Short mmCIF file of C-alpha atoms and ligand atoms in Angstrom, two decimals:
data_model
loop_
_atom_site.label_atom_id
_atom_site.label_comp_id
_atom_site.label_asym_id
_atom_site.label_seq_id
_atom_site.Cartn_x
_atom_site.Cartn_y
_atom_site.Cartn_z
CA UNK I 208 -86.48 16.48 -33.36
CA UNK I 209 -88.96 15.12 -31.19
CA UNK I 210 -90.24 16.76 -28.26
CA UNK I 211 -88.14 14.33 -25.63
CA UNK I 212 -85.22 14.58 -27.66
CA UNK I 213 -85.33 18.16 -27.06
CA UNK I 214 -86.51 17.91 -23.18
CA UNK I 215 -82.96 16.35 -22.81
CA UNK I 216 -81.62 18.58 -24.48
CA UNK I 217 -82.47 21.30 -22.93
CA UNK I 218 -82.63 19.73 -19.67
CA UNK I 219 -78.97 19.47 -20.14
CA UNK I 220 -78.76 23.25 -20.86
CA UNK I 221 -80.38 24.27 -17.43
CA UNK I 222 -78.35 21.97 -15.65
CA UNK I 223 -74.94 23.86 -16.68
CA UNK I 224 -75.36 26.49 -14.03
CA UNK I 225 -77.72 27.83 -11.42
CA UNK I 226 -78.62 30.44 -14.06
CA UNK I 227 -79.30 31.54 -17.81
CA UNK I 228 -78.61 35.04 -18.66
CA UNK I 229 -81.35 36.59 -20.03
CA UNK I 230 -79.33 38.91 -22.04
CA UNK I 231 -81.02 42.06 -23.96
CA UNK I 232 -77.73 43.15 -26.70
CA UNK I 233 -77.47 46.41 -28.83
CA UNK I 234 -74.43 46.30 -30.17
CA UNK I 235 -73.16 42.86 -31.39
CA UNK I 236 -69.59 44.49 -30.37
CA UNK I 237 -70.28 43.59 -26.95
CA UNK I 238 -71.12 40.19 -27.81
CA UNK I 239 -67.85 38.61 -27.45
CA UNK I 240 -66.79 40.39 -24.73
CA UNK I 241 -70.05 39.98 -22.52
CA UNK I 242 -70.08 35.99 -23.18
CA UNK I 243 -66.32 35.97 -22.22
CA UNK I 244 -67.23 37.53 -19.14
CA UNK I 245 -70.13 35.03 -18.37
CA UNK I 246 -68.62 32.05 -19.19
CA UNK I 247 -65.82 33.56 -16.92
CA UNK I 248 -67.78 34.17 -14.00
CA UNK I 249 -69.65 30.23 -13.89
CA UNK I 250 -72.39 30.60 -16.24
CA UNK I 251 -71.80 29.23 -19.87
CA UNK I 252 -75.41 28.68 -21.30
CA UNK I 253 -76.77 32.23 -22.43
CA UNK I 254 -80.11 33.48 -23.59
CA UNK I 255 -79.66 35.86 -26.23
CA UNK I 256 -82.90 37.57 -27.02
CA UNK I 257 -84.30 38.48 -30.13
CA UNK I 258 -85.44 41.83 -29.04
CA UNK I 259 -82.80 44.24 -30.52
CA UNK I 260 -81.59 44.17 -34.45
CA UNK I 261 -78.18 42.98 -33.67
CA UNK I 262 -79.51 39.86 -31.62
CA UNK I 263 -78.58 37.40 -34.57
CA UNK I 264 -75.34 38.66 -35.42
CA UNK I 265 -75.08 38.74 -31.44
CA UNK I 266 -75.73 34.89 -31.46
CA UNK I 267 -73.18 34.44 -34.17
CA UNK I 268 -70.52 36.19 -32.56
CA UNK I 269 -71.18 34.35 -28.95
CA UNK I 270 -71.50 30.85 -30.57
CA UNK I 271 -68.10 31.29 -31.49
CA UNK I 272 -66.50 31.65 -27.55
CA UNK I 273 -65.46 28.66 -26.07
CA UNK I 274 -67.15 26.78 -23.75
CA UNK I 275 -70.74 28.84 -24.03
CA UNK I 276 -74.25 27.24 -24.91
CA UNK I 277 -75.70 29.98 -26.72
CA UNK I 278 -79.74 29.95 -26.99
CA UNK I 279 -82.21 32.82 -29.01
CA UNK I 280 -84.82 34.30 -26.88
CA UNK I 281 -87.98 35.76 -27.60
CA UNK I 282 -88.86 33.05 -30.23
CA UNK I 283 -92.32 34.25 -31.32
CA UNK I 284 -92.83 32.68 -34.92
CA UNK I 285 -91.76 30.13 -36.99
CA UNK I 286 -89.18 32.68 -39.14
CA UNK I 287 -87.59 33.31 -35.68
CA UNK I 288 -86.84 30.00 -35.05
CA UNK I 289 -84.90 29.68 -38.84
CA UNK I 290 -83.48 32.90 -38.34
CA UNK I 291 -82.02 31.62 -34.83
CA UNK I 292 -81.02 28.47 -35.94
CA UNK I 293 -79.65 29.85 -38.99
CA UNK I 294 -77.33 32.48 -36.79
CA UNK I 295 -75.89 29.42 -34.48
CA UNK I 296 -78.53 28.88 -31.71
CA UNK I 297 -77.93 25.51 -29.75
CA UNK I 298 -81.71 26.22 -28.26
CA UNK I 299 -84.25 28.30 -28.18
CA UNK I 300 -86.79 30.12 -25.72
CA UNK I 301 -90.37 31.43 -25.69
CA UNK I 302 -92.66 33.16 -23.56
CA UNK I 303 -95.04 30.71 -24.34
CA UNK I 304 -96.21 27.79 -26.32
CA UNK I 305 -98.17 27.72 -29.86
CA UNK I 306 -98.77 24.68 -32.13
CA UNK I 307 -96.72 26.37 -34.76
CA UNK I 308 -93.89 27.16 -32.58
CA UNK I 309 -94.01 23.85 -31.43
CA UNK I 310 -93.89 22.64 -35.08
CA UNK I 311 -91.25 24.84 -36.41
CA UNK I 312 -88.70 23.52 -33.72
CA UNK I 313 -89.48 20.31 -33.91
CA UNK I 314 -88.92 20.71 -38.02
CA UNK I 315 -85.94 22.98 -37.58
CA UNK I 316 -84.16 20.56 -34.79
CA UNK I 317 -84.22 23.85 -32.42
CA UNK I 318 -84.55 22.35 -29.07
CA UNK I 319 -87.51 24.51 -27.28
CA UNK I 320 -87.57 26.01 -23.91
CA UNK I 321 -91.43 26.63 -24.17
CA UNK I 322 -93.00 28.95 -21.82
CA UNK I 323 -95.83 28.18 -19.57
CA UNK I 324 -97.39 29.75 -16.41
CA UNK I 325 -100.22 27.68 -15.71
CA UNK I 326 -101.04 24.51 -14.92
CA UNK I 327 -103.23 23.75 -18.16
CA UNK I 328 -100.26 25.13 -19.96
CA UNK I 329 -97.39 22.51 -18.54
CA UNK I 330 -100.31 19.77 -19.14
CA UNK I 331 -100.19 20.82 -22.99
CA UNK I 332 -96.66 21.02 -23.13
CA UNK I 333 -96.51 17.47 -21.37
CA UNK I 334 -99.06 16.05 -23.43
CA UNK I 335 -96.93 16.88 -26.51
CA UNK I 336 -94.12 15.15 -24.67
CA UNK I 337 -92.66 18.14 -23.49
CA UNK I 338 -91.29 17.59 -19.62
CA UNK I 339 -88.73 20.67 -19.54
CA UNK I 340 -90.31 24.23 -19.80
CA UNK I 341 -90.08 28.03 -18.68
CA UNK I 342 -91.97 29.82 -15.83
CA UNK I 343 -92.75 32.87 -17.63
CA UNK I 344 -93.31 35.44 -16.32
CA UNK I 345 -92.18 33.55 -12.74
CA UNK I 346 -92.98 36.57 -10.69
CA UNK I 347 -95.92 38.01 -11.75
CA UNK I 348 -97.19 34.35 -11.86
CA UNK I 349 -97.40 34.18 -8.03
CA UNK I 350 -93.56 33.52 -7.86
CA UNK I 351 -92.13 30.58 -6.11
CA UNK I 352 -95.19 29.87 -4.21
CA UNK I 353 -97.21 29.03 -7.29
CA UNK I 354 -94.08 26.88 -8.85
CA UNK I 355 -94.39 25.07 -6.11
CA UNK I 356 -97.87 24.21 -6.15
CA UNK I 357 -97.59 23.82 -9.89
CA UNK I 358 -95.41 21.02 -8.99
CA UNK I 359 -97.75 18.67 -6.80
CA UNK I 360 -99.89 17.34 -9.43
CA UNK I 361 -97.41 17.65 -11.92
CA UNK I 362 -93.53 16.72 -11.05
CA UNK I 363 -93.36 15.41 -14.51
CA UNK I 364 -92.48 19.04 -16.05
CA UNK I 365 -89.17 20.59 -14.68
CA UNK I 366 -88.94 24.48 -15.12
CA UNK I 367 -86.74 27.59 -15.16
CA UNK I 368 -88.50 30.45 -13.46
CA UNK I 369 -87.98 33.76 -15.76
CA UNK I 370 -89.14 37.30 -15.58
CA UNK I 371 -88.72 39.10 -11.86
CA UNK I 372 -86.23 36.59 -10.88
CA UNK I 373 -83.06 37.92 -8.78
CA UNK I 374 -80.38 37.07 -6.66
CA UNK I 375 -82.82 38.12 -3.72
CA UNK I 376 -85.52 35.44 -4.78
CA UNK I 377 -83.55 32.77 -6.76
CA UNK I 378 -83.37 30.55 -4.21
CA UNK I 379 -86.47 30.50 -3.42
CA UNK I 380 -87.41 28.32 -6.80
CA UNK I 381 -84.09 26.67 -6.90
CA UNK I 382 -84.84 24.62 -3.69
CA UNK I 383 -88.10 23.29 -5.28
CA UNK I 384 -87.72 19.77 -6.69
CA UNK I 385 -89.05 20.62 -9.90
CA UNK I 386 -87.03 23.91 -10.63
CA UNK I 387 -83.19 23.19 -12.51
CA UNK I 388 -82.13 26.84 -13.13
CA UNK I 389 -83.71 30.21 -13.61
CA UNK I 390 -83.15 33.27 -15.69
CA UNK I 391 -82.85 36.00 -15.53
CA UNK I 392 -81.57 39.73 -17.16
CA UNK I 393 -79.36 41.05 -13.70
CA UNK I 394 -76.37 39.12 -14.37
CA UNK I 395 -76.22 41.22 -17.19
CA UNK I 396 -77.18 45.03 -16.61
CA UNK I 397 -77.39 47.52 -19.34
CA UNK I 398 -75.15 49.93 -17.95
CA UNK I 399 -72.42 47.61 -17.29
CA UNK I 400 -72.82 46.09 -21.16
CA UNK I 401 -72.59 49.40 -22.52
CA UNK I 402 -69.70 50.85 -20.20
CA UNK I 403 -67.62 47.68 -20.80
CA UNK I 404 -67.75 46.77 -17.18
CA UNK I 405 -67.16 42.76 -18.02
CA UNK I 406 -65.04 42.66 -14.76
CA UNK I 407 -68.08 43.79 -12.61
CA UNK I 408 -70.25 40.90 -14.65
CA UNK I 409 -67.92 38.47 -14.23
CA UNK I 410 -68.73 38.89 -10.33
CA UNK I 411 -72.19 39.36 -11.05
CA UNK I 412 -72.41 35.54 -12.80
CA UNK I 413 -70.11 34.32 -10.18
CA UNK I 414 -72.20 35.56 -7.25
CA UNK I 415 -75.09 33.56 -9.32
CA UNK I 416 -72.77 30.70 -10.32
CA UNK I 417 -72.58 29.76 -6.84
CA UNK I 418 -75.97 29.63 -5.99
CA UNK I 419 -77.20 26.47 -4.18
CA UNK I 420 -79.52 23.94 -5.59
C1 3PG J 668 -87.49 38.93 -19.95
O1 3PG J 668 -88.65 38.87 -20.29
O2 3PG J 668 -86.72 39.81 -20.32
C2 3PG J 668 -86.97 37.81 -19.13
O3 3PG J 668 -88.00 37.06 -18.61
C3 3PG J 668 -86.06 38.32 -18.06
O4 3PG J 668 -86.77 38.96 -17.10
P1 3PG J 668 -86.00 39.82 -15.99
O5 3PG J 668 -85.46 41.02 -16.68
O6 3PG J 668 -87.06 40.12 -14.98
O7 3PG J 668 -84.88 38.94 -15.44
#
């Protein structure tokens, strides 16, 4: 796949919704259940991370609701990216960007969501022919401010702001022009995964479903 196949690609993935669930999983029981609830409540591409043991079987089970876009998380090397693709994963995201990563999605047809927080890192991604990427870690990065400025010399690259993003500062990056989504982990709260509260996310992603931009 070549990097501006999968810049449409995932291009089209951040332009489902206002927001990707950043979505940390324990038990891949909850998997159907908490993607039923998303997709539910307005948001059908999810970001399952690879951060727990049960995140693959977690993809498996989710890539089986209807009408979800279910991507791995926390792609690190290239055995993540087979082991994602392998489980179901329509795309994949990183906290950042390596030549091998890079490599093994291209090989492995896993559309990338590569992380960058700098300017010299969007002009490597873009110089690959990368114009879709992540704003990792958004926050810490100097937030919406930063995205912002990010975007003057370079309105080529269109991101979605990750890490410290909330409902309280979401729109803040989704009414700059080069921001299509942003994700984040509080549609999804730990307690309410592991209580079963799928009601109370279903208004969480709704409440973020309708977010302007
Ligand atoms: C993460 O690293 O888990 C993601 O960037 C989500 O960050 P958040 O929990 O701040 O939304």
């Amino acid at each position: 796949m070549t990097p501006a196949h999968a810049s449409d690609l995932t291009a089209q993935v951040c332009d489902l919704a206002p927001v990707i669930p950043v979505l940390v999983v324990k038990d891949a029981a909850h998997a159907t259940p908490l993607a039923t609830a998303l997709i539910a409540g307005g948001l059908p591409a999810l970001e399952v991370t690879l951060r727990t043991p049960a995140a693959l079987d977690v993809i498996r089970e989710m890539a089986q609701v209807d009408g979800g876009v279910v991507g791995a998380g926390t792609l690190l090397t290239e055995q993540d990216v087979i082991n994602a693709k392998e489980a179901g994963a329509s795309f994949g995201v990183s906290p950042g960007a390596t030549d091998r990563l890079l490599d093994a999605c291209e090989a492995n047809d896993l559309p990338l969501l590569a992380g960058a927080a700098t300017a010299s890192e969007a002009m490597a991604l873009l110089a690959r022919g990368y114009t879709v990427a992540k704003f990792f870690p958004a926050e810490a990065n100097g937030g919406a401010k930063a995205l912002k400025a990010i975007g003057a010399p370079i309105p080529q690259v269109s991101f979605c702001p990750t890490g410290g993003v909330s409902l309280a500062n979401a729109r803040d990056y989704l009414s700059l022009p080069n921001v299509r989504c942003v994700g984040g982990s509080w549609v999804a709260p730990s307690d309410k995964v592991e209580t079963g509260d799928w009601d109370g996310i279903t208004a969480l992603a709704a409440e973020a479903s309708n977010l302007p931009r």
